[in-house]
mmCIF file of C-alpha atoms in Angstrom:
data_model
loop_
_atom_site.group_PDB
_atom_site.id
_atom_site.type_symbol
_atom_site.label_atom_id
_atom_site.label_comp_id
_atom_site.label_asym_id
_atom_site.label_seq_id
_atom_site.Cartn_x
_atom_site.Cartn_y
_atom_site.Cartn_z
ATOM 1 C CA MET A 15 19.285 -4.180 -27.865
ATOM 2 C CA ASN A 16 17.767 -3.452 -24.503
ATOM 3 C CA PRO A 17 19.983 -1.975 -21.730
ATOM 4 C CA ALA A 18 20.864 -4.117 -18.755
ATOM 5 C CA ALA A 19 18.558 -4.251 -15.713
ATOM 6 C CA ARG A 20 18.747 -5.344 -12.138
ATOM 7 C CA ALA A 21 16.038 -6.639 -9.791
ATOM 8 C CA PHE A 22 15.677 -7.171 -6.100
ATOM 9 C CA TRP A 23 15.081 -10.791 -5.105
ATOM 10 C CA LEU A 24 14.264 -12.393 -1.752
ATOM 11 C CA SER A 25 16.849 -15.196 -1.940
ATOM 12 C CA SER A 26 15.671 -16.783 1.344
ATOM 13 C CA PRO A 27 13.462 -15.542 4.209
ATOM 14 C CA GLY A 28 15.315 -12.603 5.741
ATOM 15 C CA HIS A 29 17.937 -12.271 2.984
ATOM 16 C CA GLY A 30 17.666 -10.264 -0.283
ATOM 17 C CA GLU A 31 20.037 -9.585 -3.205
ATOM 18 C CA LEU A 32 20.148 -7.670 -6.472
ATOM 19 C CA ARG A 33 20.275 -9.848 -9.575
ATOM 20 C CA GLU A 34 21.027 -9.099 -13.187
ATOM 21 C CA VAL A 35 17.958 -9.406 -15.494
ATOM 22 C CA THR A 36 17.840 -10.105 -19.206
ATOM 23 C CA LEU A 37 15.001 -8.118 -20.668
ATOM 24 C CA PRO A 38 12.996 -9.187 -23.702
ATOM 25 C CA GLU A 39 12.557 -6.868 -26.647
ATOM 26 C CA PRO A 40 9.194 -4.975 -26.169
ATOM 27 C CA GLY A 41 6.728 -6.260 -28.659
ATOM 28 C CA GLU A 42 3.508 -4.859 -30.071
ATOM 29 C CA GLY A 43 1.457 -3.461 -27.266
ATOM 30 C CA GLU A 44 4.314 -3.347 -24.772
ATOM 31 C CA VAL A 45 6.562 -0.728 -23.167
ATOM 32 C CA LEU A 46 10.106 -0.596 -21.832
ATOM 33 C CA VAL A 47 10.062 1.418 -18.566
ATOM 34 C CA ARG A 48 13.106 2.810 -16.748
ATOM 35 C CA ALA A 49 12.356 3.076 -13.050
ATOM 36 C CA LEU A 50 12.753 6.304 -11.299
ATOM 37 C CA TYR A 51 11.426 5.373 -7.878
ATOM 38 C CA SER A 52 9.765 2.427 -6.112
ATOM 39 C CA GLY A 53 8.122 2.241 -2.752
ATOM 40 C CA VAL A 54 8.487 -0.351 -0.019
ATOM 41 C CA SER A 55 5.014 -1.207 1.329
ATOM 42 C CA ARG A 56 6.307 -1.869 4.889
ATOM 43 C CA GLY A 57 3.449 -4.036 6.084
ATOM 44 C CA THR A 58 3.006 -6.533 3.229
ATOM 45 C CA GLU A 59 6.580 -6.489 1.963
ATOM 46 C CA THR A 60 8.188 -7.053 5.312
ATOM 47 C CA LEU A 61 5.850 -9.881 5.983
ATOM 48 C CA VAL A 62 6.935 -11.388 2.644
ATOM 49 C CA PHE A 63 10.552 -10.707 3.462
ATOM 50 C CA ARG A 64 10.436 -12.675 6.700
ATOM 51 C CA GLY A 65 8.678 -15.562 4.952
ATOM 52 C CA GLY A 66 5.307 -15.047 6.652
ATOM 53 C CA VAL A 67 2.870 -15.724 3.796
ATOM 54 C CA PRO A 68 0.772 -18.689 4.713
ATOM 55 C CA VAL A 69 0.785 -21.643 2.258
ATOM 56 C CA SER A 70 -3.028 -21.219 1.846
ATOM 57 C CA GLN A 71 -2.478 -17.688 0.552
ATOM 58 C CA HIS A 72 0.433 -18.132 -1.782
ATOM 59 C CA ASP A 73 -1.818 -17.758 -4.879
ATOM 60 C CA VAL A 74 -3.836 -14.866 -3.465
ATOM 61 C CA MET A 75 -0.758 -12.935 -2.512
ATOM 62 C CA ARG A 76 0.984 -13.006 -5.827
ATOM 63 C CA ALA A 77 1.937 -9.609 -7.164
ATOM 64 C CA PRO A 78 1.132 -8.829 -10.777
ATOM 65 C CA PHE A 79 4.690 -9.315 -12.093
ATOM 66 C CA GLN A 80 6.080 -11.547 -9.353
ATOM 67 C CA GLU A 81 8.562 -14.108 -10.352
ATOM 68 C CA GLY A 82 9.372 -17.160 -8.190
ATOM 69 C CA GLU A 83 7.280 -18.634 -5.461
ATOM 70 C CA PHE A 84 6.745 -17.904 -1.817
ATOM 71 C CA PRO A 85 8.494 -18.174 0.600
ATOM 72 C CA ALA A 86 11.696 -17.835 -1.579
ATOM 73 C CA PRO A 87 13.329 -17.244 -3.896
ATOM 74 C CA VAL A 88 10.824 -14.631 -5.088
ATOM 75 C CA LYS A 89 10.836 -11.178 -6.772
ATOM 76 C CA TYR A 90 8.122 -9.189 -5.081
ATOM 77 C CA GLY A 91 6.744 -5.628 -4.977
ATOM 78 C CA TYR A 92 4.147 -3.426 -6.569
ATOM 79 C CA LEU A 93 4.937 0.297 -6.253
ATOM 80 C CA SER A 94 7.037 1.382 -9.255
ATOM 81 C CA VAL A 95 7.217 4.761 -11.003
ATOM 82 C CA GLY A 96 9.262 5.185 -14.195
ATOM 83 C CA VAL A 97 9.606 6.770 -17.558
ATOM 84 C CA VAL A 98 8.685 4.971 -20.821
ATOM 85 C CA GLU A 99 11.799 4.610 -23.057
ATOM 86 C CA ARG A 100 10.292 2.417 -25.800
ATOM 87 C CA GLY A 101 6.716 1.697 -26.866
ATOM 88 C CA PRO A 102 3.895 3.619 -28.520
ATOM 89 C CA ASP A 103 4.787 7.145 -29.556
ATOM 90 C CA ALA A 104 2.118 8.621 -27.247
ATOM 91 C CA LEU A 105 3.845 7.007 -24.289
ATOM 92 C CA ILE A 106 7.553 7.637 -24.923
ATOM 93 C CA GLY A 107 8.875 9.966 -22.335
ATOM 94 C CA ARG A 108 5.786 9.862 -20.128
ATOM 95 C CA THR A 109 5.983 9.157 -16.469
ATOM 96 C CA VAL A 110 3.976 6.040 -15.501
ATOM 97 C CA PHE A 111 2.952 3.950 -12.507
ATOM 98 C CA CYS A 112 3.104 0.193 -12.598
ATOM 99 C CA LEU A 113 2.515 -2.522 -10.071
ATOM 100 C CA HIS A 114 5.923 -4.024 -10.610
ATOM 101 C CA PRO A 115 8.621 -5.328 -8.163
ATOM 102 C CA HIS A 116 11.783 -3.302 -7.479
ATOM 103 C CA GLN A 117 13.681 -3.420 -10.717
ATOM 104 C CA SER A 118 15.707 -0.804 -12.665
ATOM 105 C CA ARG A 119 14.088 -1.474 -16.022
ATOM 106 C CA TYR A 120 11.264 -3.699 -17.151
ATOM 107 C CA VAL A 121 8.976 -4.622 -20.058
ATOM 108 C CA VAL A 122 5.272 -4.864 -19.511
ATOM 109 C CA PRO A 123 2.063 -4.558 -21.508
ATOM 110 C CA VAL A 124 0.783 -1.036 -22.219
ATOM 111 C CA SER A 125 -2.380 -1.906 -20.205
ATOM 112 C CA ALA A 126 -0.205 -2.479 -17.058
ATOM 113 C CA VAL A 127 0.993 1.191 -16.809
ATOM 114 C CA THR A 128 -0.966 4.247 -15.863
ATOM 115 C CA VAL A 129 0.224 7.728 -16.921
ATOM 116 C CA VAL A 130 0.978 9.905 -13.908
ATOM 117 C CA PRO A 131 -0.924 13.235 -14.110
ATOM 118 C CA GLU A 132 1.450 16.164 -14.794
ATOM 119 C CA GLN A 133 0.427 17.800 -11.434
ATOM 120 C CA VAL A 134 1.712 14.708 -9.525
ATOM 121 C CA PRO A 135 5.498 14.527 -8.886
ATOM 122 C CA ALA A 136 7.026 11.116 -9.802
ATOM 123 C CA ALA A 137 8.506 10.915 -6.307
ATOM 124 C CA ARG A 138 4.997 11.057 -4.787
ATOM 125 C CA ALA A 139 3.406 8.770 -7.384
ATOM 126 C CA VAL A 140 4.944 5.660 -5.594
ATOM 127 C CA LEU A 141 1.982 5.983 -3.160
ATOM 128 C CA ALA A 142 -0.477 5.176 -5.938
ATOM 129 C CA GLY A 143 -0.881 1.541 -4.993
ATOM 130 C CA THR A 144 -1.462 2.455 -1.307
ATOM 131 C CA VAL A 145 -3.933 5.231 -2.113
ATOM 132 C CA GLU A 146 -5.741 2.782 -4.457
ATOM 133 C CA THR A 147 -6.235 0.443 -1.445
ATOM 134 C CA ALA A 148 -7.610 3.378 0.518
ATOM 135 C CA VAL A 149 -10.079 4.253 -2.338
ATOM 136 C CA ASN A 150 -11.254 0.678 -2.379
ATOM 137 C CA ALA A 151 -11.655 0.597 1.476
ATOM 138 C CA LEU A 152 -13.743 3.687 1.447
ATOM 139 C CA TRP A 153 -15.923 2.389 -1.396
ATOM 140 C CA ASP A 154 -16.503 -0.682 0.865
ATOM 141 C CA ALA A 155 -17.019 1.424 4.064
ATOM 142 C CA ALA A 156 -19.361 3.921 2.393
ATOM 143 C CA PRO A 157 -18.980 6.788 4.973
ATOM 144 C CA GLN A 158 -21.825 9.172 5.305
ATOM 145 C CA LEU A 159 -22.126 12.924 6.036
ATOM 146 C CA GLY A 160 -21.937 13.457 9.829
ATOM 147 C CA ASP A 161 -20.348 10.083 10.607
ATOM 148 C CA ARG A 162 -18.016 9.774 13.569
ATOM 149 C CA ILE A 163 -15.103 7.830 12.216
ATOM 150 C CA SER A 164 -11.827 6.488 13.559
ATOM 151 C CA VAL A 165 -8.859 5.040 11.721
ATOM 152 C CA VAL A 166 -6.963 2.726 13.987
ATOM 153 C CA GLY A 167 -3.452 2.136 12.820
ATOM 154 C CA GLY A 168 -1.252 5.017 11.586
ATOM 155 C CA GLY A 169 0.813 3.025 9.118
ATOM 156 C CA MET A 170 0.929 3.515 5.387
ATOM 157 C CA ILE A 171 -2.529 2.208 4.631
ATOM 158 C CA GLY A 172 -4.212 3.786 7.672
ATOM 159 C CA CYS A 173 -2.756 7.259 6.933
ATOM 160 C CA SER A 174 -3.759 6.961 3.438
ATOM 161 C CA VAL A 175 -7.309 6.259 4.421
ATOM 162 C CA ALA A 176 -7.260 9.141 6.928
ATOM 163 C CA ALA A 177 -5.839 11.481 4.307
ATOM 164 C CA LEU A 178 -8.758 10.776 1.917
ATOM 165 C CA LEU A 179 -11.348 10.883 4.758
ATOM 166 C CA ALA A 180 -10.007 14.308 5.767
ATOM 167 C CA ARG A 181 -11.567 15.643 2.457
ATOM 168 C CA PHE A 182 -15.037 14.422 3.300
ATOM 169 C CA PRO A 183 -17.318 17.287 4.600
ATOM 170 C CA GLY A 184 -19.170 17.012 7.867
ATOM 171 C CA ILE A 185 -17.413 13.983 9.455
ATOM 172 C CA ARG A 186 -15.651 13.753 12.770
ATOM 173 C CA LEU A 187 -12.424 11.969 12.152
ATOM 174 C CA GLN A 188 -9.644 10.692 14.464
ATOM 175 C CA LEU A 189 -6.458 8.856 13.663
ATOM 176 C CA VAL A 190 -5.512 6.379 16.482
ATOM 177 C CA ASP A 191 -2.019 4.851 16.976
ATOM 178 C CA ALA A 192 0.051 3.495 19.792
ATOM 179 C CA ASP A 193 3.039 5.597 18.650
ATOM 180 C CA PRO A 194 2.594 9.244 19.822
ATOM 181 C CA ALA A 195 5.018 10.291 17.057
ATOM 182 C CA ARG A 196 2.247 9.652 14.520
ATOM 183 C CA ALA A 197 0.592 12.813 15.874
ATOM 184 C CA GLU A 198 2.924 14.781 13.589
ATOM 185 C CA THR A 199 1.828 12.777 10.542
ATOM 186 C CA ALA A 200 -1.852 13.310 11.545
ATOM 187 C CA LYS A 201 -1.224 17.066 11.783
ATOM 188 C CA ALA A 202 0.340 17.164 8.393
ATOM 189 C CA LEU A 203 -2.795 15.410 7.082
ATOM 190 C CA GLY A 204 -5.099 17.771 8.900
ATOM 191 C CA VAL A 205 -6.500 15.001 11.136
ATOM 192 C CA ASP A 206 -7.098 14.757 14.879
ATOM 193 C CA PHE A 207 -4.967 12.206 16.672
ATOM 194 C CA ALA A 208 -5.235 10.130 19.820
ATOM 195 C CA THR A 209 -3.391 7.138 21.433
ATOM 196 C CA PRO A 210 -5.566 4.050 21.932
ATOM 197 C CA ASP A 211 -6.314 4.824 25.625
ATOM 198 C CA ALA A 212 -7.365 8.338 24.802
ATOM 199 C CA ALA A 213 -9.384 7.561 21.677
ATOM 200 C CA THR A 214 -12.928 8.896 21.317
ATOM 201 C CA GLY A 215 -15.584 6.237 21.424
ATOM 202 C CA GLU A 216 -19.163 5.800 20.087
ATOM 203 C CA ARG A 217 -17.960 5.806 16.535
ATOM 204 C CA ASP A 218 -20.190 4.918 13.616
ATOM 205 C CA LEU A 219 -17.423 3.532 11.600
ATOM 206 C CA VAL A 220 -13.857 2.413 12.417
ATOM 207 C CA ILE A 221 -11.288 1.508 9.736
ATOM 208 C CA HIS A 222 -8.720 -0.836 11.250
ATOM 209 C CA ALA A 223 -5.240 -1.036 9.774
ATOM 210 C CA SER A 224 -2.813 -1.731 12.625
ATOM 211 C CA ALA A 225 -2.321 -5.397 11.903
ATOM 212 C CA THR A 226 -2.303 -6.132 15.542
ATOM 213 C CA GLU A 227 -4.756 -7.990 17.870
ATOM 214 C CA PRO A 228 -4.895 -5.147 20.414
ATOM 215 C CA GLY A 229 -5.592 -2.658 17.645
ATOM 216 C CA LEU A 230 -8.591 -4.662 16.250
ATOM 217 C CA THR A 231 -9.906 -5.212 19.836
ATOM 218 C CA ARG A 232 -9.782 -1.494 20.431
ATOM 219 C CA ALA A 233 -11.472 -0.816 17.049
ATOM 220 C CA LEU A 234 -14.466 -2.902 18.166
ATOM 221 C CA GLU A 235 -14.494 -1.140 21.597
ATOM 222 C CA LEU A 236 -14.764 2.239 19.929
ATOM 223 C CA LEU A 237 -17.965 1.457 18.031
ATOM 224 C CA ALA A 238 -21.372 2.825 18.832
ATOM 225 C CA PRO A 239 -24.228 0.350 18.737
ATOM 226 C CA GLU A 240 -24.822 -0.890 15.144
ATOM 227 C CA GLY A 241 -21.345 0.388 14.213
ATOM 228 C CA THR A 242 -18.957 -1.253 11.718
ATOM 229 C CA VAL A 243 -15.298 -2.064 11.725
ATOM 230 C CA VAL A 244 -13.810 -2.328 8.205
ATOM 231 C CA GLU A 245 -10.651 -4.573 8.454
ATOM 232 C CA LEU A 246 -7.839 -3.745 6.152
ATOM 233 C CA SER A 247 -4.910 -5.477 8.061
ATOM 234 C CA TRP A 248 -3.215 -8.443 6.571
ATOM 235 C CA TYR A 249 -1.973 -10.827 9.373
ATOM 236 C CA GLY A 250 -0.184 -13.405 7.262
ATOM 237 C CA ASP A 251 0.449 -16.518 9.292
ATOM 238 C CA ARG A 252 -0.595 -14.986 12.679
ATOM 239 C CA ARG A 253 -3.791 -15.912 14.450
ATOM 240 C CA VAL A 254 -5.993 -13.278 16.073
ATOM 241 C CA THR A 255 -8.256 -13.637 19.066
ATOM 242 C CA LEU A 256 -11.166 -11.239 19.522
ATOM 243 C CA PRO A 257 -13.690 -10.592 22.385
ATOM 244 C CA LEU A 258 -16.713 -11.547 20.472
ATOM 245 C CA GLY A 259 -18.444 -12.892 23.538
ATOM 246 C CA GLU A 260 -18.637 -9.438 25.227
ATOM 247 C CA ALA A 261 -20.674 -6.584 23.719
ATOM 248 C CA PHE A 262 -20.342 -7.727 20.080
ATOM 249 C CA HIS A 263 -23.818 -9.256 19.841
ATOM 250 C CA SER A 264 -25.716 -7.031 22.284
ATOM 251 C CA ARG A 265 -24.480 -3.918 20.487
ATOM 252 C CA ARG A 266 -25.125 -5.541 17.117
ATOM 253 C CA LEU A 267 -21.586 -4.701 15.747
ATOM 254 C CA THR A 268 -20.270 -5.540 12.261
ATOM 255 C CA LEU A 269 -16.837 -6.687 11.331
ATOM 256 C CA ARG A 270 -16.114 -6.886 7.678
ATOM 257 C CA GLY A 271 -13.030 -7.448 5.548
ATOM 258 C CA SER A 272 -11.837 -5.226 2.689
ATOM 259 C CA GLN A 273 -9.192 -6.248 0.125
ATOM 260 C CA VAL A 274 -7.738 -4.436 -2.800
ATOM 261 C CA GLY A 275 -7.489 -7.554 -4.991
ATOM 262 C CA THR A 276 -11.264 -7.104 -5.868
ATOM 263 C CA VAL A 277 -12.798 -3.854 -6.886
ATOM 264 C CA SER A 278 -15.445 -3.110 -4.180
ATOM 265 C CA PRO A 279 -18.955 -4.134 -5.146
ATOM 266 C CA ALA A 280 -20.024 -0.819 -3.777
ATOM 267 C CA ALA A 281 -18.315 1.068 -6.483
ATOM 268 C CA ARG A 282 -20.343 2.559 -9.218
ATOM 269 C CA PRO A 283 -21.177 -0.028 -11.990
ATOM 270 C CA GLY A 284 -18.576 -0.177 -14.638
ATOM 271 C CA ARG A 285 -15.610 0.925 -12.450
ATOM 272 C CA GLY A 286 -12.786 -1.462 -12.763
ATOM 273 C CA TYR A 287 -9.141 -1.647 -11.844
ATOM 274 C CA ALA A 288 -7.971 0.978 -14.413
ATOM 275 C CA GLU A 289 -10.436 3.605 -13.246
ATOM 276 C CA ARG A 290 -9.567 2.918 -9.582
ATOM 277 C CA MET A 291 -5.906 3.391 -10.272
ATOM 278 C CA THR A 292 -6.521 6.544 -12.395
ATOM 279 C CA LEU A 293 -8.549 8.001 -9.458
ATOM 280 C CA ALA A 294 -5.758 7.175 -6.989
ATOM 281 C CA LEU A 295 -3.165 8.997 -9.095
ATOM 282 C CA GLU A 296 -5.428 12.009 -9.481
ATOM 283 C CA LEU A 297 -5.874 12.161 -5.674
ATOM 284 C CA LEU A 298 -2.074 12.299 -5.208
ATOM 285 C CA ALA A 299 -2.063 15.826 -6.500
ATOM 286 C CA ASP A 300 -2.486 16.875 -2.805
ATOM 287 C CA PRO A 301 0.975 17.652 -1.435
ATOM 288 C CA ALA A 302 -0.180 16.692 2.103
ATOM 289 C CA LEU A 303 0.395 13.061 1.100
ATOM 290 C CA ASP A 304 4.127 13.641 1.073
ATOM 291 C CA ALA A 305 3.847 13.089 4.781
ATOM 292 C CA LEU A 306 3.415 9.378 4.092
ATOM 293 C CA ILE A 307 6.928 9.147 2.608
ATOM 294 C CA THR A 308 9.322 8.968 5.564
ATOM 295 C CA GLY A 309 12.593 7.931 4.126
ATOM 296 C CA GLU A 310 14.550 7.382 0.898
ATOM 297 C CA SER A 311 17.394 5.088 -0.088
ATOM 298 C CA ASP A 312 19.357 4.259 -3.181
ATOM 299 C CA PHE A 313 18.431 1.066 -5.042
ATOM 300 C CA ASP A 314 21.843 -0.527 -4.244
ATOM 301 C CA GLU A 315 20.979 -0.196 -0.516
ATOM 302 C CA LEU A 316 17.783 -2.287 -0.723
ATOM 303 C CA PRO A 317 19.329 -5.627 0.319
ATOM 304 C CA ALA A 318 20.677 -4.080 3.522
ATOM 305 C CA LEU A 319 17.621 -1.887 4.033
ATOM 306 C CA MET A 320 14.930 -4.609 4.070
ATOM 307 C CA PRO A 321 16.134 -6.489 7.125
ATOM 308 C CA ARG A 322 16.200 -3.175 9.024
ATOM 309 C CA LEU A 323 12.645 -2.255 7.937
ATOM 310 C CA THR A 324 11.473 -5.788 8.845
ATOM 311 C CA ARG A 325 12.995 -5.514 12.405
ATOM 312 C CA GLY A 326 11.430 -2.110 12.846
ATOM 313 C CA GLU A 327 14.769 -0.310 13.196
ATOM 314 C CA ILE A 328 13.583 2.280 10.661
ATOM 315 C CA PRO A 329 10.202 3.793 11.706
ATOM 316 C CA ALA A 330 8.961 4.098 8.068
ATOM 317 C CA LEU A 331 5.562 4.543 6.537
ATOM 318 C CA CYS A 332 6.486 4.383 2.885
ATOM 319 C CA HIS A 333 10.244 4.076 2.264
ATOM 320 C CA ARG A 334 11.091 5.342 -1.157
ATOM 321 C CA ILE A 335 13.752 3.677 -3.380
ATOM 322 C CA ARG A 336 15.663 5.984 -5.724
ATOM 323 C CA TYR A 337 17.140 4.544 -8.910
ATOM 324 C CA PRO A 338 20.342 5.916 -10.533
ATOM 325 C CA ASP A 339 20.255 8.101 -13.539
ATOM 326 C CA PRO A 340 21.145 6.250 -16.855
ATOM 327 C CA ALA A 341 24.773 6.269 -17.701
#
């Protein structure tokens, strides 16, 4: 008989609770995973928590193992790391990553889990979904040697992109954020930092991830002629106004979207979701990425924590959730 499990549910916009879960017996080709950690993706999950997913995007925004429907009640999340307790012999006892909501134990297909490399601590592996987004964004952006690049928005996604770009040789990189405190994160990642008013212009490429109208406007302003902004922000139900009547046409600028739900067409032929996730986990061997985890709470605290994260009372990038040891 499977052990008991609990899951975090958004019961109504702005209110969450932990619910008891009845787990099915794992069948052929399935695993039972006991969660060790999960991560709160502050941008998307707080938008979901406040009920900000537009009706037109309800299907697009579904997480792989979501239950319920937007706006609520819904079980949502996608950054979970655990240990396999039951399943194929080769996986029992292995640490795995899964795009699963916050839940203490769960049963999923074997194909839904990716083994965490031995050199990657389980506590850091919660970043895999975010680094996967960064990988896809850089496949879309296709930076070149010598490029002058800015990342506007020093949140979880922006910092993940900056961390990967810092490994590229020959580029001139700057992280731009309105919060001067992000300078410490940039330093930990080995990246130059500037506030928006002091940011360096004439950039070949700008990755925008601030999810704000002023941030996207500034991203366009920073471009050199023929430059490109790759937009990673998700605005939910908010409208954005841009100055496309100014220098946008005369400077022949490009604004393009990037979204992790589709593997970038610029990726090498044959690369799919599994290969992208495997790469993201391999990249997490870099301890510098620990700078993206800025807080940790027990699973029991999650219902009280989410309103505070949503209101911005906790200045988190990735807030890690720790699950209790089995009795």
